[in-house]
Coordinates of N, CA and C and ligand atoms in Angstrom, one line a residue:
M1 N 33.6 -36.8 11.7 CA 33.2 -37.2 12.6 C 33.1 -39.0 12.5
T2 N 33.8 -39.7 13.7 CA 33.8 -41.1 13.5 C 31.8 -41.1 13.3
D3 N 31.7 -42.7 12.7 CA 30.2 -43.7 13.5 C 30.3 -43.3 14.6
K4 N 30.8 -43.5 15.7 CA 30.9 -44.2 16.8 C 30.7 -42.6 17.3
E5 N 31.2 -41.5 16.6 CA 30.4 -39.6 17.0 C 29.7 -39.3 16.5
K6 N 28.8 -39.9 15.3 CA 27.9 -40.0 14.9 C 26.4 -39.7 15.7
T7 N 25.5 -38.6 15.7 CA 24.4 -38.5 16.6 C 23.3 -39.8 15.9
P8 N 22.4 -40.1 16.6 CA 21.8 -40.8 16.5 C 20.6 -40.7 16.1
V9 N 20.1 -40.7 14.6 CA 18.5 -40.2 14.5 C 16.7 -40.5 15.0
K10 N 17.2 -39.4 15.7 CA 15.7 -39.8 16.4 C 14.2 -39.7 16.1
M11 N 13.4 -40.6 15.8 CA 12.0 -39.9 16.2 C 11.1 -38.6 15.6
K12 N 12.1 -37.7 16.4 CA 11.7 -36.4 16.0 C 12.1 -35.5 15.0
D13 N 13.0 -36.8 15.1 CA 14.1 -35.8 13.7 C 13.2 -36.1 12.4
V14 N 12.7 -37.3 12.5 CA 12.7 -37.6 11.7 C 11.2 -37.6 11.1
L15 N 10.0 -36.9 11.7 CA 9.1 -35.8 11.9 C 9.3 -34.8 11.1
A16 N 10.4 -34.1 11.6 CA 10.7 -33.0 12.1 C 11.0 -32.4 10.5
K17 N 11.2 -33.5 9.4 CA 12.6 -34.1 8.1 C 10.8 -33.6 7.4
A18 N 10.0 -34.4 7.5 CA 8.6 -34.5 7.1 C 7.7 -33.4 6.6
E19 N 7.9 -32.5 8.2 CA 7.2 -31.8 8.2 C 7.8 -30.6 7.5
E20 N 9.3 -30.1 7.0 CA 9.5 -29.3 6.1 C 9.1 -29.7 4.6
K21 N 7.8 -30.5 4.5 CA 7.0 -30.4 3.4 C 5.7 -30.2 3.3
N22 N 4.4 -29.6 2.5 CA 3.1 -29.7 2.3 C 2.3 -30.4 2.5
C23 N 3.2 -31.6 0.8 CA 2.2 -32.4 0.5 C 2.3 -33.8 1.3
P24 N 0.7 -33.9 2.3 CA 0.7 -35.2 2.8 C 1.7 -36.8 2.2
V25 N 1.5 -36.6 0.6 CA 1.9 -37.5 -0.6 C 3.3 -37.8 0.7
Q26 N 4.1 -35.9 -0.1 CA 5.8 -36.7 0.5 C 6.0 -36.0 1.8
Q27 N 5.0 -36.0 2.5 CA 5.6 -36.2 3.9 C 5.5 -37.2 4.2
S28 N 4.8 -38.3 3.7 CA 4.6 -39.7 4.3 C 5.9 -40.5 3.6
L29 N 5.7 -39.8 2.4 CA 7.4 -40.6 1.5 C 8.4 -40.2 2.7
V30 N 8.9 -38.9 3.1 CA 9.9 -38.0 3.2 C 10.0 -38.8 5.1
F31 N 9.1 -39.3 5.4 CA 8.8 -39.4 6.8 C 9.5 -41.0 6.6
I32 N 8.4 -42.2 5.7 CA 9.8 -43.3 6.3 C 10.7 -44.1 4.8
E33 N 11.0 -43.2 3.7 CA 12.5 -42.3 4.0 C 14.1 -42.6 5.4
E34 N 12.9 -41.6 6.3 CA 14.5 -41.2 7.3 C 13.8 -42.6 8.1
F35 N 12.8 -43.2 8.2 CA 12.5 -43.7 8.9 C 13.9 -44.9 8.3
L36 N 13.9 -45.5 7.9 CA 14.2 -46.9 7.1 C 15.8 -45.8 7.0
S37 N 15.9 -44.4 6.5 CA 17.4 -44.3 6.9 C 18.3 -44.6 8.1
E38 N 17.6 -45.2 9.7 CA 18.3 -45.3 10.2 C 17.7 -45.9 11.5
P39 N 16.7 -44.8 12.1 CA 15.7 -45.4 13.1 C 15.5 -46.9 13.3
M40 N 14.9 -47.7 11.9 CA 14.1 -48.8 11.3 C 15.2 -49.7 11.9
C41 N 14.7 -50.1 13.3 CA 16.1 -51.3 13.4 C 16.2 -52.5 12.6
G42 N 14.9 -53.1 12.2 CA 15.1 -54.5 10.9 C 14.5 -55.7 12.5
R43 N 14.4 -55.8 13.3 CA 14.8 -56.7 14.4 C 12.9 -57.1 14.5
C44 N 11.5 -56.7 13.8 CA 10.7 -57.5 13.9 C 10.2 -57.2 12.4
F45 N 9.3 -58.5 11.6 CA 9.1 -58.3 10.5 C 8.0 -57.3 9.8
P46 N 7.3 -56.8 11.2 CA 6.0 -56.4 10.8 C 6.4 -55.0 9.8
C47 N 7.1 -54.2 11.7 CA 8.4 -52.8 10.7 C 9.3 -53.1 9.2
S48 N 9.9 -54.0 9.6 CA 11.0 -53.5 8.2 C 10.0 -53.9 7.3
M49 N 9.2 -55.4 7.1 CA 8.9 -55.3 5.7 C 8.1 -54.5 5.7
G50 N 7.1 -54.1 6.2 CA 5.3 -53.0 5.9 C 6.2 -52.0 5.6
S51 N 7.9 -50.9 6.0 CA 8.1 -49.9 5.6 C 8.1 -49.8 4.4
Y52 N 9.7 -50.8 3.9 CA 9.8 -51.1 2.8 C 9.0 -51.2 1.6
E53 N 7.7 -51.7 2.1 CA 6.6 -52.1 0.6 C 5.7 -50.8 1.2
A54 N 5.3 -49.7 1.8 CA 5.0 -48.6 2.6 C 5.9 -48.0 1.5
R55 N 7.1 -47.7 1.5 CA 7.8 -47.0 0.3 C 7.4 -47.2 -1.0
I56 N 7.7 -48.4 -1.4 CA 7.2 -48.6 -2.6 C 6.3 -47.9 -3.3
R57 N 5.2 -48.3 -2.0 CA 3.9 -48.4 -2.6 C 3.6 -46.1 -3.1
I58 N 4.0 -45.7 -1.7 CA 3.7 -44.1 -1.8 C 4.9 -43.3 -3.1
R59 N 6.1 -44.1 -3.6 CA 7.0 -43.2 -4.5 C 5.9 -43.8 -5.6
K60 N 5.4 -44.7 -5.4 CA 3.8 -44.5 -7.4 C 2.8 -43.3 -7.0
L61 N 3.0 -43.0 -5.7 CA 1.9 -41.6 -5.8 C 2.8 -40.5 -6.9
V62 N 3.6 -40.4 -6.4 CA 4.5 -39.4 -6.3 C 4.5 -39.6 -7.3
D63 N 5.2 -40.4 -8.2 CA 5.9 -40.7 -9.5 C 4.0 -40.6 -10.6
G64 N 3.4 -40.5 -10.2 CA 2.0 -40.6 -10.8 C 1.9 -41.6 -11.2
S65 N 1.9 -43.1 -11.0 CA 1.5 -44.3 -11.8 C 1.3 -45.0 -10.0
G66 N 0.3 -44.5 -9.2 CA -0.5 -44.9 -8.5 C -1.6 -45.2 -8.3
S67 N -1.8 -46.2 -7.6 CA -3.6 -46.5 -7.7 C -4.2 -47.1 -6.8
D68 N -5.7 -47.1 -6.7 CA -6.3 -47.3 -5.1 C -5.9 -48.0 -4.8
E69 N -5.2 -48.9 -5.1 CA -4.8 -50.6 -4.5 C -3.5 -50.2 -3.9
D70 N -3.1 -48.9 -4.6 CA -1.4 -49.3 -3.2 C -1.8 -48.4 -2.2
I71 N -3.0 -47.1 -2.4 CA -3.7 -46.8 -0.8 C -4.2 -48.0 0.0
S72 N -5.1 -48.4 -0.4 CA -5.8 -49.6 0.4 C -4.7 -50.4 0.8
A73 N -3.2 -51.2 -0.3 CA -2.4 -51.3 0.4 C -1.5 -51.1 1.5
I74 N -1.2 -49.4 1.0 CA -0.7 -49.2 2.3 C -1.4 -48.8 3.6
R75 N -2.5 -48.9 4.1 CA -3.1 -48.5 4.8 C -3.0 -50.2 5.6
E76 N -2.9 -50.9 5.2 CA -3.3 -52.5 5.3 C -1.9 -52.2 5.9
I77 N -0.6 -52.3 5.4 CA 0.4 -52.0 6.1 C 0.6 -50.9 7.4
A78 N 0.0 -49.9 7.6 CA 0.2 -49.1 8.4 C -0.8 -50.2 9.4
G79 N -2.0 -50.3 9.1 CA -2.3 -51.5 10.1 C -2.4 -52.1 10.9
T80 N -0.9 -53.2 10.2 CA -1.2 -53.8 10.5 C 0.6 -53.7 12.0
M81 N 1.5 -52.3 11.1 CA 2.7 -51.7 12.0 C 2.4 -51.5 13.4
A82 N 0.6 -50.8 13.3 CA 0.1 -50.4 14.4 C -0.1 -51.4 15.8
V83 N -0.5 -52.3 15.2 CA -0.3 -53.4 16.5 C 0.5 -54.5 16.4
A84 N 1.1 -54.5 15.6 CA 2.3 -55.7 15.4 C 3.5 -55.5 15.5
S85 N 4.0 -54.0 15.3 CA 5.5 -53.9 15.7 C 5.8 -53.9 17.4
M86 N 6.7 -54.2 17.1 CA 7.9 -54.7 18.9 C 8.0 -53.4 19.6
C87 N 7.8 -52.0 19.0 CA 8.4 -51.5 19.5 C 7.6 -49.9 19.1
K88 N 7.6 -48.6 19.8 CA 6.6 -47.3 19.5 C 7.2 -46.5 18.5
K89 N 8.7 -47.4 18.1 CA 9.9 -46.0 16.6 C 8.2 -46.8 14.8
G90 N 8.2 -48.2 15.2 CA 7.4 -48.9 14.7 C 5.7 -48.2 14.2
K91 N 5.3 -48.2 15.7 CA 4.0 -47.9 15.8 C 3.5 -46.5 16.1
D92 N 4.7 -45.4 15.9 CA 5.3 -43.9 15.7 C 4.9 -44.1 14.3
T93 N 4.8 -44.3 13.2 CA 6.1 -44.7 12.2 C 3.9 -45.2 11.7
A94 N 3.6 -46.1 11.3 CA 2.2 -46.5 11.4 C 1.4 -45.3 11.3
K95 N 0.9 -44.8 12.8 CA 0.2 -43.8 13.3 C 0.3 -42.3 12.3
F96 N 1.7 -42.2 11.7 CA 2.1 -41.2 10.9 C 1.2 -41.4 9.6
L97 N 1.5 -42.1 8.7 CA 1.1 -42.8 7.9 C -0.5 -43.0 7.3
L98 N -1.2 -43.3 8.8 CA -2.6 -43.7 9.1 C -3.6 -42.7 9.4
E99 N -2.7 -41.1 9.6 CA -2.9 -39.4 9.8 C -3.2 -39.6 8.5
N100 N -2.6 -40.0 6.9 CA -2.3 -39.1 6.2 C -2.7 -39.1 5.3
I101 N -3.2 -40.5 5.3 CA -3.5 -41.6 4.3 C -5.2 -41.2 3.8
D102 N -6.2 -40.2 4.6 CA -7.4 -40.3 4.3 C -7.6 -39.2 4.2
S103 N -6.7 -38.2 3.8 CA -6.9 -36.8 3.5 C -7.2 -36.6 1.7
D104 N -7.3 -35.5 1.6 CA -8.3 -35.4 -0.1 C -7.0 -35.8 -0.6
D105 N -5.6 -35.7 -0.4 CA -4.5 -35.1 -0.9 C -4.0 -36.5 -1.5
F106 N -4.4 -37.9 -1.5 CA -4.1 -39.2 -1.8 C -4.8 -39.4 -2.5
K107 N -6.0 -39.0 -2.6 CA -6.7 -40.1 -3.3 C -6.4 -38.9 -5.0
N108 N -6.4 -37.4 -4.7 CA -6.4 -36.7 -6.1 C -4.7 -36.7 -6.5
H109 N -4.1 -37.1 -6.2 CA -3.3 -38.2 -6.9 C -3.2 -39.2 -7.8
L110 N -4.3 -39.6 -7.3 CA -4.5 -41.1 -8.4 C -5.3 -40.1 -9.2
S111 N -6.2 -38.9 -9.4 CA -6.5 -37.9 -10.3 C -5.2 -37.1 -11.1
G112 N -3.6 -37.2 -10.6 CA -2.9 -36.0 -11.1 C -3.1 -35.3 -10.7
I113 N -3.2 -34.8 -9.3 CA -3.2 -33.9 -9.1 C -2.1 -33.6 -7.1
C114 N -2.1 -32.4 -7.0 CA -1.0 -32.6 -6.2 C -1.1 -30.8 -6.3
E115 N -2.0 -30.5 -5.2 CA -2.2 -28.8 -4.9 C -1.4 -28.2 -4.1
N116 N -0.2 -28.8 -3.4 CA 0.8 -28.4 -2.9 C 1.7 -27.9 -4.5
R117 N 1.3 -28.6 -5.4 CA 2.2 -28.5 -6.6 C 4.2 -29.1 -5.9
E118 N 4.2 -29.8 -4.9 CA 5.5 -30.5 -5.4 C 5.7 -31.9 -5.8
C119 N 4.8 -32.8 -5.9 CA 5.1 -33.6 -7.0 C 5.7 -33.1 -8.1
V120 N 6.5 -33.3 -9.0 CA 6.8 -32.7 -9.9 C 5.6 -33.6 -11.3
E121 N 5.6 -34.5 -11.1 CA 5.1 -35.5 -12.3 C 3.6 -34.4 -13.1
Y122 N 3.1 -33.8 -11.9 CA 1.9 -33.5 -11.9 C 1.9 -31.7 -12.5
I123 N 2.6 -31.3 -12.4 CA 3.2 -29.7 -12.1 C 3.9 -29.4 -13.8
K124 N 3.4 -27.8 -13.8 CA 4.5 -27.3 -15.0 C 4.5 -26.0 -15.0
Y125 N 5.2 -25.5 -15.7 CA 5.7 -23.7 -15.6 C 5.2 -23.3 -16.4
V126 N 4.6 -22.0 -16.6 CA 4.0 -21.5 -18.4 C 4.8 -19.9 -17.3
I127 N 4.4 -19.1 -19.0 CA 4.5 -18.1 -19.1 C 3.3 -17.2 -19.6
I128 N 2.5 -16.2 -18.9 CA 1.9 -15.8 -19.1 C 2.0 -14.3 -19.7
P129 N 1.8 -14.6 -21.2 CA 2.4 -13.9 -22.4 C 1.3 -12.0 -21.6
E130 N 0.3 -12.1 -21.2 CA 0.0 -10.6 -21.1 C 0.2 -10.1 -19.6
K131 N 1.5 -11.3 -19.1 CA 2.2 -10.6 -18.3 C 3.7 -10.2 -18.7
C132 N 4.2 -11.2 -19.7 CA 5.9 -10.8 -20.0 C 6.1 -9.8 -20.7
T133 N 6.9 -9.4 -20.2 CA 7.3 -8.0 -20.8 C 8.7 -8.2 -21.5
M134 N 9.0 -9.9 -22.0 CA 9.9 -10.1 -22.4 C 11.6 -9.4 -22.1
C135 N 11.9 -8.9 -21.0 CA 12.9 -8.7 -20.3 C 14.3 -9.8 -20.3
G136 N 13.3 -11.5 -20.6 CA 15.1 -12.4 -20.8 C 15.2 -12.7 -19.4
V137 N 14.8 -12.0 -17.8 CA 15.9 -12.6 -17.0 C 15.2 -14.1 -16.7
C138 N 14.6 -14.5 -16.7 CA 14.0 -15.5 -17.0 C 15.4 -16.6 -17.4
Q139 N 15.1 -15.8 -19.1 CA 15.7 -17.0 -19.7 C 18.2 -16.7 -19.2
D140 N 17.8 -16.5 -18.7 CA 19.3 -16.0 -17.8 C 19.5 -17.2 -16.4
V141 N 18.6 -17.0 -15.9 CA 18.5 -18.0 -14.9 C 18.6 -19.9 -15.5
C142 N 18.1 -20.0 -16.6 CA 17.9 -21.3 -16.8 C 18.2 -21.6 -16.9
R143 N 19.5 -23.1 -16.1 CA 20.4 -23.3 -16.3 C 20.2 -24.7 -17.3
D144 N 18.8 -25.1 -17.5 CA 18.9 -25.8 -18.1 C 17.9 -26.1 -20.1
N145 N 17.9 -24.8 -20.4 CA 17.9 -23.7 -21.9 C 17.0 -24.1 -22.5
A146 N 16.0 -24.3 -21.3 CA 14.5 -24.8 -21.5 C 13.5 -23.6 -21.7
I147 N 14.1 -21.5 -21.5 CA 13.1 -20.6 -22.2 C 13.3 -20.5 -23.2
L148 N 12.4 -20.5 -24.3 CA 12.5 -19.9 -26.1 C 11.7 -18.2 -25.8
G149 N 12.6 -17.8 -26.5 CA 12.7 -16.2 -26.5 C 12.9 -15.6 -26.7
E150 N 13.4 -13.8 -28.0 CA 14.3 -13.0 -28.1 C 14.0 -11.7 -27.1
K151 N 14.9 -11.0 -26.1 CA 14.3 -10.5 -24.7 C 14.5 -8.9 -26.0
I152 N 13.3 -7.9 -25.6 CA 13.2 -7.2 -26.5 C 14.1 -6.0 -26.3
K153 N 13.9 -4.8 -27.6 CA 15.0 -4.1 -28.4 C 14.1 -2.5 -28.6
P154 N 14.7 -1.5 -27.9 CA 14.1 -0.3 -28.4 C 13.5 -0.8 -30.0
F155 N 12.5 -0.2 -30.7 CA 12.1 0.0 -31.6 C 12.1 -0.6 -32.6
M156 N 11.9 -1.9 -31.8 CA 11.7 -2.7 -32.9 C 10.3 -3.8 -32.6
S157 N 10.3 -4.4 -33.6 CA 8.6 -5.5 -33.0 C 8.7 -6.7 -33.9
G158 N 7.4 -7.3 -33.9 CA 7.3 -9.3 -34.5 C 8.4 -9.9 -33.4
Y159 N 8.3 -9.6 -31.7 CA 8.4 -10.6 -30.6 C 7.3 -11.2 -31.2
A160 N 7.9 -12.9 -30.3 CA 7.1 -14.0 -29.9 C 7.2 -14.1 -28.9
P161 N 6.0 -14.4 -27.9 CA 5.8 -14.5 -26.5 C 7.0 -15.2 -26.3
F162 N 7.2 -15.2 -25.0 CA 8.2 -15.5 -24.1 C 7.4 -17.7 -24.0
E163 N 8.7 -18.5 -24.3 CA 7.7 -19.9 -23.7 C 8.8 -20.7 -23.0
I164 N 8.3 -21.3 -22.5 CA 9.2 -22.8 -21.3 C 8.5 -23.7 -22.5
V165 N 9.9 -24.8 -22.7 CA 9.7 -25.7 -23.6 C 9.6 -27.1 -22.3
Q166 N 8.2 -27.9 -22.4 CA 8.7 -28.2 -21.6 C 9.0 -29.9 -21.1
K167 N 9.4 -29.7 -22.4 CA 11.0 -30.9 -22.4 C 12.3 -31.6 -21.8
R168 N 12.3 -30.1 -21.9 CA 13.5 -29.9 -21.2 C 14.2 -29.1 -19.7
C169 N 12.2 -28.4 -19.2 CA 12.0 -28.2 -17.9 C 12.9 -28.7 -16.7
T170 N 13.5 -28.9 -16.5 CA 13.8 -29.7 -14.8 C 12.8 -29.4 -14.2
K171 N 12.0 -28.7 -14.0 CA 11.1 -27.8 -12.5 C 11.3 -27.4 -11.3
C172 N 12.8 -26.9 -12.1 CA 13.3 -26.6 -10.5 C 13.0 -24.9 -9.9
G173 N 12.2 -24.3 -10.4 CA 11.3 -23.5 -9.8 C 12.2 -21.7 -10.3
E174 N 13.6 -21.9 -10.5 CA 14.3 -20.6 -10.8 C 13.8 -19.4 -10.9
C175 N 13.6 -19.6 -11.7 CA 12.9 -18.6 -13.1 C 11.1 -18.0 -12.4
I176 N 11.0 -18.5 -11.9 CA 9.4 -17.4 -10.9 C 10.0 -16.7 -10.0
K177 N 11.1 -17.7 -9.9 CA 11.9 -16.2 -8.3 C 12.7 -15.2 -8.9
V178 N 13.1 -15.1 -10.1 CA 13.2 -14.2 -10.3 C 12.4 -13.0 -11.3
C179 N 11.4 -13.8 -12.2 CA 10.5 -12.9 -13.1 C 10.3 -11.9 -12.1
P180 N 10.4 -10.7 -12.9 CA 9.7 -9.8 -11.8 C 8.7 -9.3 -12.5
E181 N 7.8 -9.9 -13.3 CA 6.5 -9.4 -13.8 C 5.2 -10.5 -12.7
E182 N 5.8 -11.4 -11.9 CA 5.4 -12.3 -11.8 C 4.2 -13.2 -13.0
A183 N 5.2 -13.4 -14.3 CA 5.0 -13.6 -15.3 C 4.7 -15.1 -15.2
I184 N 5.5 -16.1 -14.8 CA 5.5 -17.2 -14.7 C 5.0 -17.8 -13.9
E185 N 3.9 -19.1 -13.6 CA 3.2 -19.7 -12.2 C 3.2 -20.8 -12.7
C186 N 3.7 -21.4 -11.7 CA 3.3 -22.9 -11.2 C 2.0 -23.7 -11.6
V187 N 2.0 -24.5 -12.4 CA 0.0 -25.2 -12.7 C 0.3 -26.3 -12.4
S188 N -1.3 -27.3 -12.3 CA -1.3 -27.8 -12.0 C -1.0 -28.9 -13.1
I189 N -1.1 -29.7 -14.2 CA -1.4 -30.7 -15.5 C -2.8 -30.4 -15.6
S190 N -3.4 -31.3 -14.7 CA -4.9 -31.8 -14.5 C -5.5 -30.4 -14.7
V191 N -5.1 -29.5 -13.3 CA -6.7 -28.8 -13.4 C -6.2 -27.9 -14.7
E192 N -5.9 -28.4 -15.7 CA -5.2 -27.1 -17.3 C -6.1 -27.7 -17.6
K193 N -5.6 -29.2 -17.8 CA -6.2 -29.9 -18.3 C -7.7 -29.4 -18.7
E194 N -8.6 -29.5 -17.4 CA -9.6 -29.4 -17.6 C -10.1 -27.7 -17.6
E195 N -9.3 -26.8 -16.8 CA -9.4 -25.6 -18.2 C -10.2 -25.6 -19.3
V196 N -8.8 -26.7 -19.8 CA -9.1 -26.3 -21.4 C -10.6 -27.0 -21.8
K197 N -10.6 -28.0 -21.3 CA -12.5 -28.9 -21.5 C -13.0 -27.8 -21.6
A198 N -13.6 -26.7 -20.3 CA -14.5 -26.0 -19.8 C -14.3 -25.2 -20.9
Ligands
SF4_201 S1 9.3 -51.9 14.8 FE1 10.6 -51.3 16.1 S2 12.0 -53.2 16.7 FE2 10.6 -53.7 15.2 S3 11.8 -53.0 13.1 FE3 11.1 -51.0 13.2 S4 12.2 -50.4 15.1 FE4 12.8 -52.2 14.7
SF4_202 S1 11.5 -13.0 -16.3 FE1 9.3 -12.8 -16.8 S2 9.1 -10.4 -18.0 FE2 11.1 -11.4 -17.8 S3 10.9 -12.9 -20.0 FE3 10.6 -14.0 -18.1 S4 8.8 -14.3 -18.2 FE4 9.2 -12.7 -19.2
SF4_203 S1 11.8 -24.2 -13.8 FE1 13.9 -24.4 -13.8 S2 14.5 -25.3 -15.8 FE2 12.0 -25.0 -15.6 S3 11.9 -23.3 -17.1 FE3 12.5 -22.7 -15.2 S4 14.8 -22.4 -14.7 FE4 14.2 -23.6 -16.9

């Protein structure tokens, strides 16, 4: 297909793509990235510069390095875009950001919590030893060689529980899908820390 034949990306496509995510921070990131990839034409400064700056700030929240200042900056950028953008596309982008930014999820990301388990910096996969039958199915699907353990054999004892090596795990989630015992869980790193303290 040539560029001439390519179907232009519409704002409804941008919204649909964002709504594939559950986490409002991820939704905001996808929205702004999709908007920047095509519908944003660059004709006016508040929308073009604002969108690029908002993307930088939202990425920080997703990768775990965000701060209160980033949230305030995104709110300010979106506020300016809402009034000063030359067309509805910029205003709609601002509206989407403003609707999401006051959700608890934005604040939670500053404490390392992604309730929807979509921001991988805040999650990890763990094997619950009490549920694990040491069948090894998870190990077979893990392409990153991140699961340690020896498959259980009849009439033998002395097995250590299966374990996920966090340094190797790329958080692809394939092991969860195949475990027949539901012995693998995706947990929030900070929630786990609080549980340990308690
Ligand atoms: S508000 Fe409209 S005209 Fe201005 S840069 Fe954004 S898309 Fe282009
Ligand atoms: S697939 Fe589940 S039950 Fe089997 S070894 Fe892995 S965690 Fe344990
Ligand atoms: S999430 Fe992916 S990389 Fe991590 S242990 Fe499971 S299969 Fe391996």
